[in-house]
XYZ file of C-alpha atoms in Angstrom:
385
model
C 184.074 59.476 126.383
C 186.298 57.597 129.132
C 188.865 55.019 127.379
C 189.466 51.799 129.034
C 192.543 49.614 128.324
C 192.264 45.869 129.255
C 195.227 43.747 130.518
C 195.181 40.077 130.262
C 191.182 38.683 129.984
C 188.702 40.703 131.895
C 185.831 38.711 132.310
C 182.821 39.777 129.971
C 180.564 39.643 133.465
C 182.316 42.646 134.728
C 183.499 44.503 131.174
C 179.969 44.811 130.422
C 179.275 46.762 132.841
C 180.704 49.536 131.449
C 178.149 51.663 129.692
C 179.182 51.793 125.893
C 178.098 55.805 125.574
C 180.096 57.264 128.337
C 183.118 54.105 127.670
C 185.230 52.433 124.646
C 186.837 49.101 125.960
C 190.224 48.487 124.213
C 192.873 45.741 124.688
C 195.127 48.347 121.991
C 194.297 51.999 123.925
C 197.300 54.173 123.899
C 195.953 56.912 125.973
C 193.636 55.625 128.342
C 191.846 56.853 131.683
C 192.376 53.815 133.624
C 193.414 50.493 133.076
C 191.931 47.396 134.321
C 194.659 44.491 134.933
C 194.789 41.145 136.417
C 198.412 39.979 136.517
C 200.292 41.935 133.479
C 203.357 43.028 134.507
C 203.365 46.964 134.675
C 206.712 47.625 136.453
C 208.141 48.922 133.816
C 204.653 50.780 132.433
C 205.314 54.585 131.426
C 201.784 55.577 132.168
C 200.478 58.315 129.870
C 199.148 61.571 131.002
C 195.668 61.263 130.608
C 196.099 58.001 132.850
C 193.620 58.302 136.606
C 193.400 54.986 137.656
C 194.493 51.273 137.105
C 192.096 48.518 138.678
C 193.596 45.300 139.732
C 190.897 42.623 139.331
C 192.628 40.712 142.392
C 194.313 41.405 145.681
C 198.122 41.636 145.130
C 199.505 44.664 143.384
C 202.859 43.830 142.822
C 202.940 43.699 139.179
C 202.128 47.512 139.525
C 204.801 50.547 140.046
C 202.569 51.538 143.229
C 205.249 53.829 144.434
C 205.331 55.937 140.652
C 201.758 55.585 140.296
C 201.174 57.439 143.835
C 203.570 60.627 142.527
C 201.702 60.888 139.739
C 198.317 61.083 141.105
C 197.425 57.919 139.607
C 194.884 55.835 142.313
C 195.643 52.091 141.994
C 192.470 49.828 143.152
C 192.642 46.263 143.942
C 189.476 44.245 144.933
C 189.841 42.539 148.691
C 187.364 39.883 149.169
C 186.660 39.089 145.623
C 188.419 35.875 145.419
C 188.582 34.655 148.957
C 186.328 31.851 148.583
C 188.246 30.452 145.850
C 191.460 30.245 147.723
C 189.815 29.134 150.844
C 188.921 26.017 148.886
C 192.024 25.273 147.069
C 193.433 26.030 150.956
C 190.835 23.117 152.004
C 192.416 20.856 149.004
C 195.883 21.731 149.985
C 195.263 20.332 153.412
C 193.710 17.151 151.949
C 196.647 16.541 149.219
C 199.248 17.201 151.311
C 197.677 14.242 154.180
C 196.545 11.575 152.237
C 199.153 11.153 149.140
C 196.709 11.615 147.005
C 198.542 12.924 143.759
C 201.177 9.690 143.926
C 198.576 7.614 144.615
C 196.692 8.436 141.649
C 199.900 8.731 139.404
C 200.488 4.828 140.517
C 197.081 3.863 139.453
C 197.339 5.542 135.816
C 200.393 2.978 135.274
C 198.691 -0.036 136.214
C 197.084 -1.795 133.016
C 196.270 -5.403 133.766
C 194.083 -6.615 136.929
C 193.972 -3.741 137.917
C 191.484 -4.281 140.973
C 193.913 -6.640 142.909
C 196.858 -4.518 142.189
C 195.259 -1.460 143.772
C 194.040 -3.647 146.940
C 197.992 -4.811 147.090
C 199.531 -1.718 146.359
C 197.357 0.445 148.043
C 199.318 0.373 151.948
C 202.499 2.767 150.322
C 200.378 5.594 149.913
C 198.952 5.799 153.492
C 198.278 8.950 154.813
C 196.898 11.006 158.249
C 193.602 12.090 158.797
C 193.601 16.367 159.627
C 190.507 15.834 162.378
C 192.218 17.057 165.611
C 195.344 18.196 164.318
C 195.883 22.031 164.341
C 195.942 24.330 161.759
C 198.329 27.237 161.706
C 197.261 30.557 159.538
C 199.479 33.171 159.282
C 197.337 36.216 157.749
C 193.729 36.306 159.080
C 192.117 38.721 156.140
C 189.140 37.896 154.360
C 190.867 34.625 152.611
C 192.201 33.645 156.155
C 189.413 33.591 157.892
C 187.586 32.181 155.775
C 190.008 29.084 156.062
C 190.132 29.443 159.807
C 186.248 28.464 159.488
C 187.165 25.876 156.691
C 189.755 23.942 159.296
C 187.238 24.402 162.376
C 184.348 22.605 160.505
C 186.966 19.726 159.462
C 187.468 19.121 163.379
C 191.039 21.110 163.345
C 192.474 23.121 166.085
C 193.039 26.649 164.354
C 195.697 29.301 165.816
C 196.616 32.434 163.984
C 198.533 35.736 163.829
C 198.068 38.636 162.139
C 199.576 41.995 163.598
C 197.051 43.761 161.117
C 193.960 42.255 161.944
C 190.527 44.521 161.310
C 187.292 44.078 163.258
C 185.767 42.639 160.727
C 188.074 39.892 159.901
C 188.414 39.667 164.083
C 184.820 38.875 163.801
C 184.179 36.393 161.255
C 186.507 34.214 162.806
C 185.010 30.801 164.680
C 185.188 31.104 168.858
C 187.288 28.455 168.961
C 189.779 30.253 167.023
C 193.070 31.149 169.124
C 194.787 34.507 168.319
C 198.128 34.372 169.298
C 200.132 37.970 169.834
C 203.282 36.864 168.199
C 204.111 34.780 164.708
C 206.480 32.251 166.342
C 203.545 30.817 168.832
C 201.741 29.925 165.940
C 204.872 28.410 164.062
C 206.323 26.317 166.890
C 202.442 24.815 167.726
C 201.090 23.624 164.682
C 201.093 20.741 162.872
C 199.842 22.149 159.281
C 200.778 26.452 158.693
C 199.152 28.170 156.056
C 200.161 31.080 154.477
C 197.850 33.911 153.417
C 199.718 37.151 154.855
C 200.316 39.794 152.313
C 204.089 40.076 150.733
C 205.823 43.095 152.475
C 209.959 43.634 152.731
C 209.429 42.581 156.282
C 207.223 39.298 155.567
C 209.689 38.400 152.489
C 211.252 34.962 153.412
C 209.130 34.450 156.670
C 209.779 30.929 156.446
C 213.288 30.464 156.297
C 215.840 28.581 158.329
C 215.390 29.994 161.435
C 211.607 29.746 161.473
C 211.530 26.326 160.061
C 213.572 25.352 163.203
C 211.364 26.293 165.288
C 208.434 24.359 163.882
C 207.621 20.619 164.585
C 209.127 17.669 162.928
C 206.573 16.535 160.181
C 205.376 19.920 159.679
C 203.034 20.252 156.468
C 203.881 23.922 154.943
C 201.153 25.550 152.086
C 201.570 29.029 150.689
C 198.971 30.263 148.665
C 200.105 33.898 148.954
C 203.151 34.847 147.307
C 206.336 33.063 146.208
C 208.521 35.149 148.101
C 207.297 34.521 151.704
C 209.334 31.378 151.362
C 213.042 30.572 151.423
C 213.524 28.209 149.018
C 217.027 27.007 149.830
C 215.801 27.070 153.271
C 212.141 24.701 151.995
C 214.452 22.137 150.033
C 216.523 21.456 152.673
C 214.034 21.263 155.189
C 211.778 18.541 153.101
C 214.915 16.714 152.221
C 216.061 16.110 155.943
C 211.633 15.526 156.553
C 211.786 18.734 158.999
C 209.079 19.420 156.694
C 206.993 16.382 155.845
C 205.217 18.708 152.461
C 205.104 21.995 150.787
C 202.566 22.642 149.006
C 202.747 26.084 146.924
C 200.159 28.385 144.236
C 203.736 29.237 142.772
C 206.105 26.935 141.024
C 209.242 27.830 139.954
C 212.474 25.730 138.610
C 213.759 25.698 142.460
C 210.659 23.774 144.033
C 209.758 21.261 140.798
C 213.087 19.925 142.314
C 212.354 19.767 145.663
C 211.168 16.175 147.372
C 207.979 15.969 149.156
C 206.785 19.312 147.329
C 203.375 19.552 145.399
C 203.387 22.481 142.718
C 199.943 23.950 142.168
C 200.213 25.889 138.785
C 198.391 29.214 140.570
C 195.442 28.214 140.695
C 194.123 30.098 143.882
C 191.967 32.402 142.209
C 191.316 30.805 139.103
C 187.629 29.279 139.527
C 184.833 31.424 136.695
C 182.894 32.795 140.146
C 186.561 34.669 141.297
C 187.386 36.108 138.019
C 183.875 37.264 137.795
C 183.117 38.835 141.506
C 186.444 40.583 140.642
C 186.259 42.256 137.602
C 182.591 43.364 138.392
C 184.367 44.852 141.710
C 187.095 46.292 139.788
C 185.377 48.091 137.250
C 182.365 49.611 139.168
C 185.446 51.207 141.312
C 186.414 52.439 138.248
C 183.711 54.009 136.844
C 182.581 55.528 140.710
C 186.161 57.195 140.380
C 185.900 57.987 137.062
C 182.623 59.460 137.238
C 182.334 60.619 140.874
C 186.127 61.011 142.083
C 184.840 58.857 144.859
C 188.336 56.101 146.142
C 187.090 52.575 147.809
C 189.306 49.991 147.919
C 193.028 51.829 146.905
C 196.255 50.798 148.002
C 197.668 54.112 147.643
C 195.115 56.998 148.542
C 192.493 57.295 150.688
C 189.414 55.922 150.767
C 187.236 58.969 150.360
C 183.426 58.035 148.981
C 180.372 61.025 149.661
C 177.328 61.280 147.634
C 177.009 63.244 144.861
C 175.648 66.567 145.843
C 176.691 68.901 142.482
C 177.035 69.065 139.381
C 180.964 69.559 140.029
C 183.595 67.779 141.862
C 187.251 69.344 142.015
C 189.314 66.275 142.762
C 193.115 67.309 144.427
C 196.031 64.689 145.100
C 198.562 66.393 147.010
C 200.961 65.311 149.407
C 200.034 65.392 153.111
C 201.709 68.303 154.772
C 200.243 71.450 156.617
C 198.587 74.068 154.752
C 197.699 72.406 151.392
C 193.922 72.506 152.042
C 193.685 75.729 153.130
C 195.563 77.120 149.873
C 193.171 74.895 147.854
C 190.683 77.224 149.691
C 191.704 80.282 149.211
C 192.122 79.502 145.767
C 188.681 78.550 145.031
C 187.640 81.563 147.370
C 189.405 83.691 145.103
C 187.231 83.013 141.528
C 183.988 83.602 144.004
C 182.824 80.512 143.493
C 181.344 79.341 146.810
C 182.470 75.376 147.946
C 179.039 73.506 148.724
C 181.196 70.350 150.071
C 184.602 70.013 151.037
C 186.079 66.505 152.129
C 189.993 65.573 152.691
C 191.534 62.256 153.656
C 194.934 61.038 154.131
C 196.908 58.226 153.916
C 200.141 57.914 154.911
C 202.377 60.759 153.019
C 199.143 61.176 150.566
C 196.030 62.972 150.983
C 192.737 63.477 148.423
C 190.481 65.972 148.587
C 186.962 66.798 147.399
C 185.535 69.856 146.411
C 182.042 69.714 145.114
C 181.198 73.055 143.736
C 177.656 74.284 142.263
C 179.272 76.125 139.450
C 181.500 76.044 136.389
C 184.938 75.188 136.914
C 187.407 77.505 135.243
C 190.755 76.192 133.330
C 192.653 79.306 135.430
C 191.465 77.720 138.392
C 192.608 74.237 137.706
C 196.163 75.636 136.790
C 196.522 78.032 140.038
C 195.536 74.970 141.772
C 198.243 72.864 139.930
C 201.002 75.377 140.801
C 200.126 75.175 144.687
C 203.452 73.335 146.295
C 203.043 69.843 147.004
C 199.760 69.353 144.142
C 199.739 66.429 142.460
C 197.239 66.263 140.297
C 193.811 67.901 139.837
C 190.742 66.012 137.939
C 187.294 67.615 137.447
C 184.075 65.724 137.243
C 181.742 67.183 135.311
């Protein structure tokens, strides 16, 4: 039996997909074989031994030790795509808050008690705002939540430009024609009127707006980040409202700093929060899971390889090593040595990391498994049986 811890709620959708004679589900597991999480902080997890995988049901990863996870063999998933739509609408609202005052406006009309239809038709002029037809849309990140809002702003009548240095063909092309791609970050910054944000939080996109960048955007500039806190400056965002360099911010990620700031409109993270998100990604996160678990096949990790083949055995030796000359080989040899004869052999890398597959037509030996183990620069070794 495979044992399952849950972090935070994990939609039933997805949980019961998990078949209840190979699984047991627990929110209380002490020892499990992966963990499925949504945003638990794990930073400071000590991660049992028994522990293969932890699935994120969502894209970011950074409430998970990544780096301590990857030296101990442990494959961290996260599910790409999942929740796009869902923050490509609350992108769409963004635009439409942040243009026509719509969250004073309302406010003003929950005070008003008596004749109340002439005071709105007198009052009405203060909360004015600009139509987003023909202005143009800045989106820095063009994944699959990006352009999914580059489409959004085209079929609103926008202009859209973006930039994203890490751009796959895929995302390249969803995106409309009319789309520009600009080579460098600051093209898209000094041009347009509105900039999203849905690039990916990195030490070198940390404080991406900031000062210096904010300078170089127009006057009246609407800002919204719906991708992490940190890819804003927020001494350099308070400022920047308060002298109306920025006209509005509109963020997924309130903290003490921007419920203070003027002109800013604190969404209480909300971007993935619709029943249809948390759904698609916990069904994504745990059939990952279970193809790992059950196949030692990788889609969608942030710290291996993807490596998925079709079953061909009825064993799978499954090696994490590091990714230096002459591991594979030794594997090899190793296997060669017990006489048992490798029907399938399959090695990725990725990065400093590499995962290999050995499907094998025979019994697996526990002296193989530990002359495997003691090979320099092994990880870790599962076997599917």
């Amino acid at each position: 039996m495979f044992k399952i811890k849950t972090q935070n709620k994990i939609t039933k959708l997805g949980l019961d997909i998990f078949d209840t004679a190979k699984y047991i589900i627990s929110d209380a597991e002490t020892n499990p074989d992966a963990i499925i999480v949504r945003s638990a902080d794990m930073l400071k997890m000590e991660a049992n031994p028994e522990l293969k995988a932890i699935a994120r049901a969502g894209a970011g990863v950074n409430n998970i030790p990544i780096d301590r996870c990857t030296e101990a063999g442990i494959v961290v998933f996260n599910t790409p795509g999942a929740n796009a739509n869902a923050v490509k609408e609350l992108a769409v609202c963004a635009l439409v808050l942040a243009s026509r005052n719509v969250i004073d406006a309302v406010n003003w009309a929950n005070t008003l008690t008596t004749d109340v239809a002439k005071e709105v038709e007198a009052g009405k002029g203060k909360f004015a705002g600009c139509e987003i037809t023909g202005k143009t849309l800045g989106i820095i990140g063009l994944g699959n939540v990006g352009s999914r809002t580059a489409n959004a702003g085209v079929s609103l009548g926008m202009n859209v430009i973006g930039n994203d240095p890490y751009m796959t063909i895929e995302s390249a092309l969803s995106l409309p024609s009319s789309a520009k791609i600009a080579k460098e970050r600051a093209e898209v910054l000094e041009k347009s009127d509105y900039i999203i944000l849905h690039a990916t939080f990195t030490p070198e996109t940390k404080h991406m707006i900031n000062e210096k960048s904010i300078a170089s955007m127009k006057t009246g500039v609407v800002i919204i980040n719906l991708s992490r806190a940190d890819l804003v400056d927020d001494e350099a965002m308070a400022a920047a409202l308060e002298s109306g360099k920025v006209a509005k911010y509109v963020t997924d990620f309130p903290n003490e700093k921007v419920l203070k700031m003027k002109n800013a409109i604190a969404i209480p993270h909300l971007g993935a929060s619709s029943q249809e998100s948390e759904d698609k990604c916990a069904v994504m996160a745990v059939n990952q899971t279970i193809d790992f678990l059950e196949n030692g096949n990788i889609k969608n990790s942030v710290n291996y390889p993807e490596l998925v083949i079709d079953r061909s055995t009825d064993a799978r030796l499954c090696v994490f090593h590091k990714n230096v000359s002459g591991v594979i080989s030794k594997i090899s040899s190793a296997v060669s040595e017990f006489r048992i004869n490798i029907e399938n052999f399959t090695s990725k890398s990725k990065n400093d990391y590499a995962y290999t597959i050995c499907e094998i037509n025979a019994q697996i030996p526990e002296t193989l498994i530990d002359k495997i183990s003691q090979i320099p620069d092994i990880i870790k070794v599962n076997v599917i049986k």
